[in-house]
Amino acid sequence: MTAADTRGATANLLHTISDYSANYLQDPRTEHTGSAVDRSELRRRLAAPLPRTGAGAETVLEHLIAHGEPGLLHSGAPTFLGFVMGGAYPVAVATEWLTSVWDQCGALYATSPTASVVEEAVSRWLITLFGLPSHTSVGITTGCAMANLTGLAAARHHVLAGQGWDVERDGLIGAPAPSILVSRGCHVTVHRALRLLGLAGQVHPIDTDDQGRMRLDALETALAATGGPRIVCGQVGNVDSGAIDPIADICDLTHERGGWVHLDAAFGMWAAASPHVRNRVTGIERADSWATDGHKWLNVPYDCGIAFCAHPVAHRAALRTSADYLTPASEGGRDPVDFTPDMSRRARSLVLWATLRHLGSDGVAELIERSCALARRLAAGLSAVSGITVVNDIVLNQVLVAFTPTADTTDAAHLEHVVSALQRGPVGWASPTTWHGRPCLRLSVCNWQTTSAHIDACIDAIVSAHRGAGAPARTTTIEELV
């Protein structure tokens, strides 16, 4: 096959996927949020042994679409309220495709000048949007899990360097033992990051109140009881309740003792982008490091996270990579690889640039404010129904719901029915959690497409599932869902 033939074949494939994509995004079936097939069926269709002889590209794509689409969770649907998953703006979807077509390695300025400069621009935009110190350094990661790892790696370097210890050179054996004070409300990825950094043995959990906010009296007691270098991990947006720790007070107490404050802010960070919601994250700019996601509330496709650090020297020292074959950035420039754990990395900055440029600061603020207003509407509609209790204060976009079961069932069984009915039904999707020992339904409003009508439809679906919990279950066939 000649080079011209190859280019033509590639163009034909992209046209095929373009046509499919346009039809898929307009297909009413994508409004149904649940998967239509189970694991065993997907394995039968997609996980056969690898054949010795390959297949044509068109055939491969046709097979993947035909057998993969029924197993999709349509999390981009406007009535999808599960986990904290946004949709994807059209400009973001298009930019993701462009990113793959350009196929840039975003590690160095030398490997992609465009990606490097775009990342610098995005960093400045986000620092301004969130009101962070102007000298803050930024790394674009796969998600908040890696952003937490990045921020905590910088924290580890900084607090140990303050004790005269170079952890990147000498490791942890023999190092001063830091005290890691972690809110019990922090996401599990904070604990995973601490394990990977060799700090799990120094973790001291800090109690929270009934909403999941860190208790200042518990933090003060723990700070007084622990010694050595200190790292305090707080949260901005509890994954269940949306609660926000008292950030300014946490920073005061921690900094008085020379400690570092890291904020796990996977979705709550975006509250700082709204003039009307920012007061709920007062003091956020006073922390030392922050971790957030782009693929949640900003509605860019997976995967995209951002790490921020108010101590650029510590940030770069913790992650910097050097080798004779790597071409360092010229004076006045930066290499993205020095600010994240990844080296070979796609140019994620492009989708952030396009989405932020498309929305502008006013558009981002409007998205945040509208989502919060819709969450309040959702909570009000559900709490008006007998047997449904909203158990959290609606501070952002999260709604946490408990159900009073009928006399012949339990809280857990009742919730299981509600979840099953939603996930198999035509409207809405949500997932369960346990809040202070009570089974609950967690709902998150963060899709740019969601309207009041979508919220009202979700309320009706949840109420119907709740009221039908005592009725005999009816099995929905795959044929009805496809």
CSV table of C-alpha atoms in Angstrom, one decimal:
chain,number,residue,atom,x,y,z
A,1,MET,CA,0.0,0.0,0.0
A,2,THR,CA,1.4,3.4,-1.0
A,3,ALA,CA,1.6,6.4,1.3
A,4,ALA,CA,-1.3,7.9,-0.6
A,5,ASP,CA,-3.4,4.7,-0.2
A,6,THR,CA,-2.6,4.8,3.5
A,7,ARG,CA,-3.7,8.4,3.9
A,8,GLY,CA,-6.9,7.6,1.9
A,9,ALA,CA,-7.7,4.6,4.1
A,10,THR,CA,-7.2,6.7,7.2
A,11,ALA,CA,-9.5,9.4,5.9
A,12,ASN,CA,-12.2,6.9,5.1
A,13,LEU,CA,-12.0,5.4,8.6
A,14,LEU,CA,-12.3,8.9,10.2
A,15,HIS,CA,-15.3,9.6,7.9
A,16,THR,CA,-16.9,6.4,9.0
A,17,ILE,CA,-16.4,7.2,12.7
A,18,SER,CA,-17.5,10.8,12.1
A,19,ASP,CA,-20.8,9.6,10.7
A,20,TYR,CA,-21.3,7.1,13.4
A,21,SER,CA,-20.5,9.7,16.1
A,22,ALA,CA,-22.9,12.2,14.8
A,23,ASN,CA,-25.7,9.6,14.7
A,24,TYR,CA,-24.8,8.2,18.1
A,25,LEU,CA,-24.9,11.6,19.8
A,26,GLN,CA,-28.4,12.3,18.3
A,27,ASP,CA,-29.8,8.8,19.0
A,28,PRO,CA,-32.6,8.9,21.6
A,29,ARG,CA,-31.2,5.6,23.0
A,30,THR,CA,-28.3,7.5,24.5
A,31,GLU,CA,-30.8,9.2,26.8
A,32,HIS,CA,-31.2,5.8,28.5
A,33,THR,CA,-28.4,5.9,31.1
A,34,GLY,CA,-28.0,2.2,31.9
A,35,SER,CA,-26.1,-0.6,30.2
A,36,ALA,CA,-28.2,-3.0,28.3
A,37,VAL,CA,-26.1,-6.2,28.7
A,38,ASP,CA,-24.3,-7.9,31.5
A,39,ARG,CA,-20.6,-8.8,32.0
A,40,SER,CA,-20.9,-12.4,30.7
A,41,GLU,CA,-22.6,-11.2,27.4
A,42,LEU,CA,-19.9,-8.5,26.9
A,43,ARG,CA,-17.2,-11.1,27.5
A,44,ARG,CA,-18.8,-13.4,24.9
A,45,ARG,CA,-18.9,-10.6,22.4
A,46,LEU,CA,-15.6,-8.8,23.0
A,47,ALA,CA,-13.2,-11.1,25.0
A,48,ALA,CA,-12.7,-14.1,22.7
A,49,PRO,CA,-9.1,-15.3,22.3
A,50,LEU,CA,-6.9,-13.1,20.0
A,51,PRO,CA,-7.0,-14.7,16.5
A,52,ARG,CA,-3.8,-15.3,14.6
A,53,THR,CA,-5.0,-13.5,11.6
A,54,GLY,CA,-6.0,-9.9,11.8
A,55,ALA,CA,-9.1,-8.3,10.4
A,56,GLY,CA,-9.6,-5.2,8.3
A,57,ALA,CA,-9.9,-1.9,10.0
A,58,GLU,CA,-13.5,-1.3,8.9
A,59,THR,CA,-14.5,-4.8,10.2
A,60,VAL,CA,-12.8,-4.2,13.5
A,61,LEU,CA,-14.6,-0.9,14.0
A,62,GLU,CA,-17.9,-2.4,13.0
A,63,HIS,CA,-17.5,-5.2,15.5
A,64,LEU,CA,-16.5,-2.9,18.3
A,65,ILE,CA,-19.5,-0.6,17.7
A,66,ALA,CA,-22.0,-3.4,17.3
A,67,HIS,CA,-20.9,-5.3,20.4
A,68,GLY,CA,-19.5,-2.5,22.5
A,69,GLU,CA,-22.3,0.0,22.4
A,70,PRO,CA,-24.8,-2.1,24.3
A,71,GLY,CA,-22.4,-2.2,27.2
A,72,LEU,CA,-22.0,1.5,27.5
A,73,LEU,CA,-23.0,3.5,30.5
A,74,HIS,CA,-24.4,6.6,29.0
A,75,SER,CA,-23.0,8.9,31.6
A,76,GLY,CA,-23.2,11.8,29.3
A,77,ALA,CA,-27.0,11.8,29.4
A,78,PRO,CA,-28.5,14.8,31.0
A,79,THR,CA,-30.4,12.6,33.5
A,80,PHE,CA,-27.3,10.8,34.6
A,81,LEU,CA,-26.8,11.7,38.3
A,82,GLY,CA,-24.4,8.9,39.3
A,83,PHE,CA,-21.0,9.4,40.9
A,84,VAL,CA,-19.8,12.9,39.9
A,85,MET,CA,-19.6,12.5,36.1
A,86,GLY,CA,-20.2,15.4,33.8
A,87,GLY,CA,-20.9,15.1,30.1
A,88,ALA,CA,-18.7,16.5,27.4
A,89,TYR,CA,-19.1,19.8,25.6
A,90,PRO,CA,-19.2,19.4,21.8
A,91,VAL,CA,-16.1,21.5,21.5
A,92,ALA,CA,-14.3,19.2,24.0
A,93,VAL,CA,-15.3,16.1,22.1
A,94,ALA,CA,-14.0,17.6,18.8
A,95,THR,CA,-10.8,18.7,20.5
A,96,GLU,CA,-10.2,15.2,21.9
A,97,TRP,CA,-10.4,13.9,18.3
A,98,LEU,CA,-8.0,16.6,17.1
A,99,THR,CA,-5.6,15.7,20.0
A,100,SER,CA,-5.5,12.1,18.8
A,101,VAL,CA,-5.1,13.2,15.1
A,102,TRP,CA,-2.2,15.5,16.0
A,103,ASP,CA,-0.8,12.7,18.3
A,104,GLN,CA,1.5,15.0,20.3
A,105,CYS,CA,3.6,13.8,23.2
A,106,GLY,CA,3.0,16.5,25.8
A,107,ALA,CA,6.0,15.8,27.9
A,108,LEU,CA,8.5,18.4,26.7
A,109,TYR,CA,8.5,21.7,24.7
A,110,ALA,CA,10.8,19.8,22.3
A,111,THR,CA,8.2,17.1,21.7
A,112,SER,CA,5.3,19.6,21.1
A,113,PRO,CA,5.9,23.3,21.3
A,114,THR,CA,2.1,23.9,20.8
A,115,ALA,CA,1.1,21.6,23.6
A,116,SER,CA,3.7,23.1,26.0
A,117,VAL,CA,2.6,26.7,25.3
A,118,VAL,CA,-1.1,25.8,25.5
A,119,GLU,CA,-0.4,24.2,28.9
A,120,GLU,CA,1.2,27.4,30.1
A,121,ALA,CA,-1.9,29.4,28.9
A,122,VAL,CA,-4.3,27.0,30.6
A,123,SER,CA,-2.3,27.1,33.8
A,124,ARG,CA,-2.6,30.9,33.9
A,125,TRP,CA,-6.3,30.8,33.1
A,126,LEU,CA,-7.0,28.3,35.9
A,127,ILE,CA,-4.9,30.1,38.5
A,128,THR,CA,-6.9,33.3,37.7
A,129,LEU,CA,-10.2,31.5,37.6
A,130,PHE,CA,-9.7,29.9,41.0
A,131,GLY,CA,-8.0,33.0,42.6
A,132,LEU,CA,-4.8,31.1,43.5
A,133,PRO,CA,-1.5,32.9,44.1
A,134,SER,CA,0.0,34.1,40.8
A,135,HIS,CA,3.2,32.0,41.3
A,136,THR,CA,1.3,28.7,41.6
A,137,SER,CA,2.7,25.9,39.5
A,138,VAL,CA,0.4,23.5,37.6
A,139,GLY,CA,0.5,20.0,36.3
A,140,ILE,CA,-2.1,18.4,34.1
A,141,THR,CA,-2.7,14.8,35.0
A,142,THR,CA,-5.0,11.8,34.2
A,143,GLY,CA,-7.4,12.7,37.0
A,144,CYS,CA,-7.7,13.9,40.6
A,145,ALA,CA,-6.1,10.7,41.9
A,146,MET,CA,-2.8,11.5,40.1
A,147,ALA,CA,-3.3,15.2,41.0
A,148,ASN,CA,-3.5,14.2,44.7
A,149,LEU,CA,-0.3,12.1,44.3
A,150,THR,CA,1.4,15.1,42.7
A,151,GLY,CA,0.4,17.6,45.4
A,152,LEU,CA,1.3,15.2,48.2
A,153,ALA,CA,4.7,14.4,46.6
A,154,ALA,CA,5.5,18.1,46.6
A,155,ALA,CA,4.3,18.3,50.3
A,156,ARG,CA,6.5,15.4,51.3
A,157,HIS,CA,9.5,17.0,49.6
A,158,HIS,CA,8.8,20.4,51.3
A,159,VAL,CA,8.2,19.3,54.8
A,160,LEU,CA,11.2,16.9,54.8
A,161,ALA,CA,13.5,19.5,53.2
A,162,GLY,CA,12.5,21.7,56.1
A,163,GLN,CA,14.1,19.1,58.4
A,164,GLY,CA,17.2,18.9,56.3
A,165,TRP,CA,16.3,15.7,54.5
A,166,ASP,CA,16.3,15.2,50.7
A,167,VAL,CA,13.8,12.5,50.1
A,168,GLU,CA,14.3,12.3,46.3
A,169,ARG,CA,18.0,11.6,46.9
A,170,ASP,CA,18.0,9.6,50.1
A,171,GLY,CA,14.6,8.0,50.2
A,172,LEU,CA,12.5,7.5,53.3
A,173,ILE,CA,14.5,5.1,55.4
A,174,GLY,CA,15.9,7.1,58.3
A,175,ALA,CA,13.9,10.2,57.4
A,176,PRO,CA,12.1,12.3,60.0
A,177,ALA,CA,8.6,10.8,60.3
A,178,PRO,CA,6.0,13.3,59.2
A,179,SER,CA,2.6,13.4,60.7
A,180,ILE,CA,-0.2,13.2,58.1
A,181,LEU,CA,-3.5,14.4,59.4
A,182,VAL,CA,-6.3,13.4,57.0
A,183,SER,CA,-10.0,14.3,57.2
A,184,ARG,CA,-12.2,11.2,57.4
A,185,GLY,CA,-14.2,12.8,54.6
A,186,CYS,CA,-11.3,12.8,52.1
A,187,HIS,CA,-11.6,10.7,49.0
A,188,VAL,CA,-10.0,7.2,49.0
A,189,THR,CA,-7.4,8.4,46.4
A,190,VAL,CA,-5.8,10.6,49.1
A,191,HIS,CA,-5.1,7.5,51.1
A,192,ARG,CA,-3.9,5.6,48.0
A,193,ALA,CA,-1.5,8.5,47.2
A,194,LEU,CA,-0.1,8.4,50.7
A,195,ARG,CA,0.4,4.7,50.4
A,196,LEU,CA,2.3,5.1,47.2
A,197,LEU,CA,4.4,7.8,48.7
A,198,GLY,CA,5.4,5.6,51.7
A,199,LEU,CA,3.5,7.7,54.2
A,200,ALA,CA,0.6,5.4,55.1
A,201,GLY,CA,2.0,4.5,58.5
A,202,GLN,CA,1.9,8.2,59.6
A,203,VAL,CA,-1.7,8.9,58.8
A,204,HIS,CA,-3.9,10.2,61.6
A,205,PRO,CA,-7.6,10.4,60.7
A,206,ILE,CA,-9.4,13.6,61.8
A,207,ASP,CA,-13.1,13.3,62.8
A,208,THR,CA,-15.8,15.1,60.8
A,209,ASP,CA,-19.3,16.4,61.8
A,210,ASP,CA,-22.6,15.2,60.6
A,211,GLN,CA,-22.2,16.8,57.2
A,212,GLY,CA,-18.7,15.3,56.6
A,213,ARG,CA,-16.7,18.5,57.4
A,214,MET,CA,-13.5,18.3,59.3
A,215,ARG,CA,-13.9,19.2,63.0
A,216,LEU,CA,-11.6,22.0,64.0
A,217,ASP,CA,-11.4,20.9,67.6
A,218,ALA,CA,-10.3,17.4,66.4
A,219,LEU,CA,-7.7,18.9,64.1
A,220,GLU,CA,-6.4,21.2,66.9
A,221,THR,CA,-6.1,18.3,69.3
A,222,ALA,CA,-4.3,16.2,66.6
A,223,LEU,CA,-1.8,19.0,65.8
A,224,ALA,CA,-1.0,19.4,69.4
A,225,ALA,CA,-0.5,15.6,69.9
A,226,THR,CA,1.7,15.0,66.9
A,227,GLY,CA,5.3,16.1,66.2
A,228,GLY,CA,7.7,16.4,63.3
A,229,PRO,CA,6.8,17.8,59.9
A,230,ARG,CA,3.0,18.0,59.4
A,231,ILE,CA,0.8,17.6,56.3
A,232,VAL,CA,-2.9,18.2,56.7
A,233,CYS,CA,-5.3,16.9,54.0
A,234,GLY,CA,-8.7,18.6,53.8
A,235,GLN,CA,-11.5,18.3,51.3
A,236,VAL,CA,-13.5,20.7,49.1
A,237,GLY,CA,-16.6,18.8,48.2
A,238,ASN,CA,-17.3,15.6,50.0
A,239,VAL,CA,-18.0,12.9,47.5
A,240,ASP,CA,-21.4,12.1,49.1
A,241,SER,CA,-22.6,15.2,50.8
A,242,GLY,CA,-20.7,17.9,48.9
A,243,ALA,CA,-19.6,19.3,52.3
A,244,ILE,CA,-16.6,21.7,52.4
A,245,ASP,CA,-14.1,21.8,55.2
A,246,PRO,CA,-13.5,25.1,57.1
A,247,ILE,CA,-10.5,25.9,54.8
A,248,ALA,CA,-9.4,29.2,56.2
A,249,ASP,CA,-9.3,27.9,59.8
A,250,ILE,CA,-7.5,24.7,58.8
A,251,CYS,CA,-4.9,26.8,57.1
A,252,ASP,CA,-4.5,29.0,60.2
A,253,LEU,CA,-4.1,26.1,62.5
A,254,THR,CA,-1.7,24.2,60.2
A,255,HIS,CA,0.5,27.1,59.2
A,256,GLU,CA,0.9,28.2,62.8
A,257,ARG,CA,2.8,24.9,63.3
A,258,GLY,CA,4.7,25.1,60.0
A,259,GLY,CA,2.6,22.5,58.3
A,260,TRP,CA,1.4,22.0,54.7
A,261,VAL,CA,-2.3,22.0,53.7
A,262,HIS,CA,-3.3,19.9,50.7
A,263,LEU,CA,-6.9,20.1,49.5
A,264,ASP,CA,-8.6,17.2,47.8
A,265,ALA,CA,-11.0,19.3,45.6
A,266,ALA,CA,-12.0,16.9,42.7
A,267,PHE,CA,-15.2,18.8,41.9
A,268,GLY,CA,-15.5,21.4,44.7
A,269,MET,CA,-12.6,23.5,43.4
A,270,TRP,CA,-14.8,24.8,40.6
A,271,ALA,CA,-17.0,26.6,43.1
A,272,ALA,CA,-14.2,29.2,43.3
A,273,ALA,CA,-14.9,30.0,39.6
A,274,SER,CA,-18.3,31.5,40.5
A,275,PRO,CA,-18.6,34.9,42.1
A,276,HIS,CA,-21.9,33.8,43.7
A,277,VAL,CA,-20.7,30.4,45.0
A,278,ARG,CA,-17.1,31.3,45.9
A,279,ASN,CA,-18.0,32.3,49.4
A,280,ARG,CA,-18.5,28.6,50.2
A,281,VAL,CA,-14.8,28.0,49.6
A,282,THR,CA,-13.5,31.0,51.5
A,283,GLY,CA,-9.7,30.7,52.2
A,284,ILE,CA,-9.1,28.2,49.4
A,285,GLU,CA,-6.2,30.3,48.0
A,286,ARG,CA,-4.3,29.9,51.3
A,287,ALA,CA,-3.6,26.2,51.0
A,288,ASP,CA,-0.3,24.9,49.7
A,289,SER,CA,-1.5,22.4,47.1
A,290,TRP,CA,-4.7,21.5,45.4
A,291,ALA,CA,-6.1,18.7,43.3
A,292,THR,CA,-9.1,18.8,41.0
A,293,ASP,CA,-10.7,17.2,37.9
A,294,GLY,CA,-11.5,18.6,34.5
A,295,HIS,CA,-13.7,15.6,33.5
A,296,LYS,CA,-16.2,16.3,36.3
A,297,TRP,CA,-17.7,19.7,36.5
A,298,LEU,CA,-15.9,21.3,33.6
A,299,ASN,CA,-17.4,18.6,31.3
A,300,VAL,CA,-14.4,17.6,29.3
A,301,PRO,CA,-14.0,13.9,28.3
A,302,TYR,CA,-12.1,11.5,30.4
A,303,ASP,CA,-9.3,11.7,31.4
A,304,CYS,CA,-8.2,15.0,32.7
A,305,GLY,CA,-7.1,16.3,36.1
A,306,ILE,CA,-5.1,19.2,37.4
A,307,ALA,CA,-2.6,19.6,40.3
A,308,PHE,CA,-1.7,23.0,41.7
A,309,CYS,CA,1.1,23.9,44.0
A,310,ALA,CA,1.9,27.2,45.8
A,311,HIS,CA,5.5,26.1,46.1
A,312,PRO,CA,6.8,25.6,42.6
A,313,VAL,CA,10.4,24.7,43.7
A,314,ALA,CA,9.1,21.8,45.9
A,315,HIS,CA,6.7,20.8,43.1
A,316,ARG,CA,9.4,20.5,40.5
A,317,ALA,CA,11.9,19.0,42.8
A,318,ALA,CA,9.5,16.2,43.7
A,319,LEU,CA,8.8,15.2,40.1
A,320,ARG,CA,11.6,16.5,37.8
A,321,THR,CA,13.0,14.1,35.3
A,322,SER,CA,16.4,14.5,33.6
A,323,ALA,CA,18.4,12.4,31.1
A,324,ASP,CA,21.1,13.1,28.6
A,325,TYR,CA,18.7,12.5,25.7
A,326,LEU,CA,16.0,14.8,26.9
A,327,THR,CA,16.1,18.4,25.5
A,328,PRO,CA,15.4,20.8,28.4
A,329,ALA,CA,13.2,23.8,27.9
A,330,SER,CA,15.0,27.0,27.0
A,331,GLU,CA,15.4,29.7,29.6
A,332,GLY,CA,12.0,31.2,30.5
A,333,GLY,CA,10.1,28.1,29.4
A,334,ARG,CA,8.9,25.0,31.2
A,335,ASP,CA,8.6,21.3,30.4
A,336,PRO,CA,5.2,19.8,31.4
A,337,VAL,CA,6.9,16.5,32.4
A,338,ASP,CA,8.5,18.3,35.4
A,339,PHE,CA,5.2,18.8,37.1
A,340,THR,CA,3.4,15.5,36.9
A,341,PRO,CA,4.4,11.8,37.4
A,342,ASP,CA,3.7,11.0,33.7
A,343,MET,CA,6.3,11.2,31.1
A,344,SER,CA,4.8,9.9,27.9
A,345,ARG,CA,1.5,11.8,28.0
A,346,ARG,CA,-1.1,13.0,25.5
A,347,ALA,CA,-1.6,16.7,25.1
A,348,ARG,CA,-4.4,17.0,27.6
A,349,SER,CA,-3.9,20.8,27.8
A,350,LEU,CA,-5.6,21.1,24.4
A,351,VAL,CA,-9.1,20.1,25.5
A,352,LEU,CA,-8.8,22.3,28.6
A,353,TRP,CA,-7.8,25.2,26.4
A,354,ALA,CA,-10.6,24.7,23.9
A,355,THR,CA,-13.3,24.2,26.6
A,356,LEU,CA,-12.2,27.2,28.7
A,357,ARG,CA,-11.8,29.4,25.6
A,358,HIS,CA,-15.3,28.3,24.4
A,359,LEU,CA,-17.0,29.1,27.8
A,360,GLY,CA,-15.0,32.1,29.1
A,361,SER,CA,-15.0,32.8,32.8
A,362,ASP,CA,-18.6,33.8,32.7
A,363,GLY,CA,-19.6,30.5,31.0
A,364,VAL,CA,-17.8,28.5,33.7
A,365,ALA,CA,-19.5,30.5,36.4
A,366,GLU,CA,-22.9,30.0,34.8
A,367,LEU,CA,-22.4,26.2,34.6
A,368,ILE,CA,-21.5,26.0,38.3
A,369,GLU,CA,-24.3,28.2,39.5
A,370,ARG,CA,-26.9,26.5,37.3
A,371,SER,CA,-25.8,23.0,38.6
A,372,CYS,CA,-26.1,24.2,42.2
A,373,ALA,CA,-29.6,25.6,41.5
A,374,LEU,CA,-30.7,22.4,39.9
A,375,ALA,CA,-29.4,20.4,42.9
A,376,ARG,CA,-31.5,22.5,45.2
A,377,ARG,CA,-34.5,21.9,42.9
A,378,LEU,CA,-33.8,18.2,43.0
A,379,ALA,CA,-33.6,18.2,46.8
A,380,ALA,CA,-36.7,20.2,47.2
A,381,GLY,CA,-38.7,18.0,45.0
A,382,LEU,CA,-37.6,14.8,46.7
A,383,SER,CA,-37.9,16.1,50.3
A,384,ALA,CA,-41.6,17.0,49.6
A,385,VAL,CA,-42.4,13.3,49.2
A,386,SER,CA,-43.4,11.1,52.2
A,387,GLY,CA,-40.7,8.6,53.1
A,388,ILE,CA,-37.9,10.4,51.3
A,389,THR,CA,-35.4,12.5,53.4
A,390,VAL,CA,-32.6,14.7,52.1
A,391,VAL,CA,-29.9,14.1,54.7
A,392,ASN,CA,-27.3,16.7,53.6
A,393,ASP,CA,-27.2,20.5,53.4
A,394,ILE,CA,-27.1,21.4,49.7
A,395,VAL,CA,-24.0,23.5,49.5
A,396,LEU,CA,-22.9,22.6,46.0
A,397,ASN,CA,-24.2,20.0,43.5
A,398,GLN,CA,-24.6,16.9,45.6
A,399,VAL,CA,-27.9,15.5,47.0
A,400,LEU,CA,-27.9,12.7,49.5
A,401,VAL,CA,-31.2,10.9,50.0
A,402,ALA,CA,-32.5,8.3,52.5
A,403,PHE,CA,-35.7,6.3,52.2
A,404,THR,CA,-38.1,5.1,54.9
A,405,PRO,CA,-39.0,1.5,53.9
A,406,THR,CA,-42.3,-0.2,54.1
A,407,ALA,CA,-42.9,-2.4,57.1
A,408,ASP,CA,-42.0,-5.6,55.4
A,409,THR,CA,-38.5,-4.6,54.2
A,410,THR,CA,-35.3,-3.0,55.4
A,411,ASP,CA,-33.5,0.3,54.6
A,412,ALA,CA,-30.9,-1.7,52.5
A,413,ALA,CA,-33.4,-3.7,50.6
A,414,HIS,CA,-35.6,-0.7,49.9
A,415,LEU,CA,-32.6,1.2,48.6
A,416,GLU,CA,-31.5,-1.7,46.5
A,417,HIS,CA,-34.9,-1.7,44.8
A,418,VAL,CA,-34.7,2.0,44.1
A,419,VAL,CA,-31.2,1.8,42.6
A,420,SER,CA,-32.1,-1.2,40.5
A,421,ALA,CA,-35.3,0.5,39.2
A,422,LEU,CA,-33.4,3.6,38.3
A,423,GLN,CA,-30.4,1.9,36.7
A,424,ARG,CA,-32.6,-0.4,34.6
A,425,GLY,CA,-35.2,2.3,33.8
A,426,PRO,CA,-35.4,4.8,30.9
A,427,VAL,CA,-34.7,8.0,33.0
A,428,GLY,CA,-32.0,8.7,35.5
A,429,TRP,CA,-29.1,6.8,36.9
A,430,ALA,CA,-27.7,6.9,40.5
A,431,SER,CA,-25.7,4.8,42.8
A,432,PRO,CA,-25.9,3.9,46.5
A,433,THR,CA,-23.6,4.8,49.4
A,434,THR,CA,-23.7,4.4,53.2
A,435,TRP,CA,-23.8,7.6,55.1
A,436,HIS,CA,-23.2,7.4,58.9
A,437,GLY,CA,-24.4,3.8,58.8
A,438,ARG,CA,-27.5,4.5,56.8
A,439,PRO,CA,-28.0,3.3,53.2
A,440,CYS,CA,-28.5,6.3,50.9
A,441,LEU,CA,-28.8,7.3,47.3
A,442,ARG,CA,-26.2,9.8,46.1
A,443,LEU,CA,-27.1,12.2,43.3
A,444,SER,CA,-24.8,14.6,41.5
A,445,VAL,CA,-25.8,17.4,39.2
A,446,CYS,CA,-22.9,18.4,37.0
A,447,ASN,CA,-23.8,17.9,33.3
A,448,TRP,CA,-23.9,21.0,31.1
A,449,GLN,CA,-27.0,19.7,29.3
A,450,THR,CA,-29.2,19.1,32.4
A,451,THR,CA,-32.2,21.3,32.6
A,452,SER,CA,-35.1,21.8,35.1
A,453,ALA,CA,-37.2,19.4,33.0
A,454,HIS,CA,-34.5,16.7,33.3
A,455,ILE,CA,-34.4,17.2,37.0
A,456,ASP,CA,-38.2,17.0,37.3
A,457,ALA,CA,-38.1,13.8,35.2
A,458,CYS,CA,-35.5,12.3,37.6
A,459,ILE,CA,-37.6,13.3,40.6
A,460,ASP,CA,-40.6,11.4,39.1
A,461,ALA,CA,-38.4,8.4,38.4
A,462,ILE,CA,-37.0,8.3,41.9
A,463,VAL,CA,-40.4,8.8,43.5
A,464,SER,CA,-41.9,6.0,41.3
A,465,ALA,CA,-39.0,3.6,42.3
A,466,HIS,CA,-39.5,4.5,45.9
A,467,ARG,CA,-43.3,3.9,45.9
A,468,GLY,CA,-42.9,0.7,43.9
A,469,ALA,CA,-40.3,-0.8,46.3
A,470,GLY,CA,-42.9,-3.0,48.0
A,471,ALA,CA,-44.4,-4.2,44.7
A,472,PRO,CA,-43.3,-7.5,43.1
A,473,ALA,CA,-40.3,-7.0,40.9
A,474,ARG,CA,-40.7,-7.2,37.1
A,475,THR,CA,-37.8,-8.3,35.0
A,476,THR,CA,-36.9,-6.1,32.1
A,477,THR,CA,-35.7,-7.9,29.0
A,478,ILE,CA,-32.6,-6.9,27.0
A,479,GLU,CA,-34.9,-6.6,24.0
A,480,GLU,CA,-36.8,-3.8,25.7
A,481,LEU,CA,-33.6,-1.9,26.6
A,482,VAL,CA,-31.8,-2.2,23.2
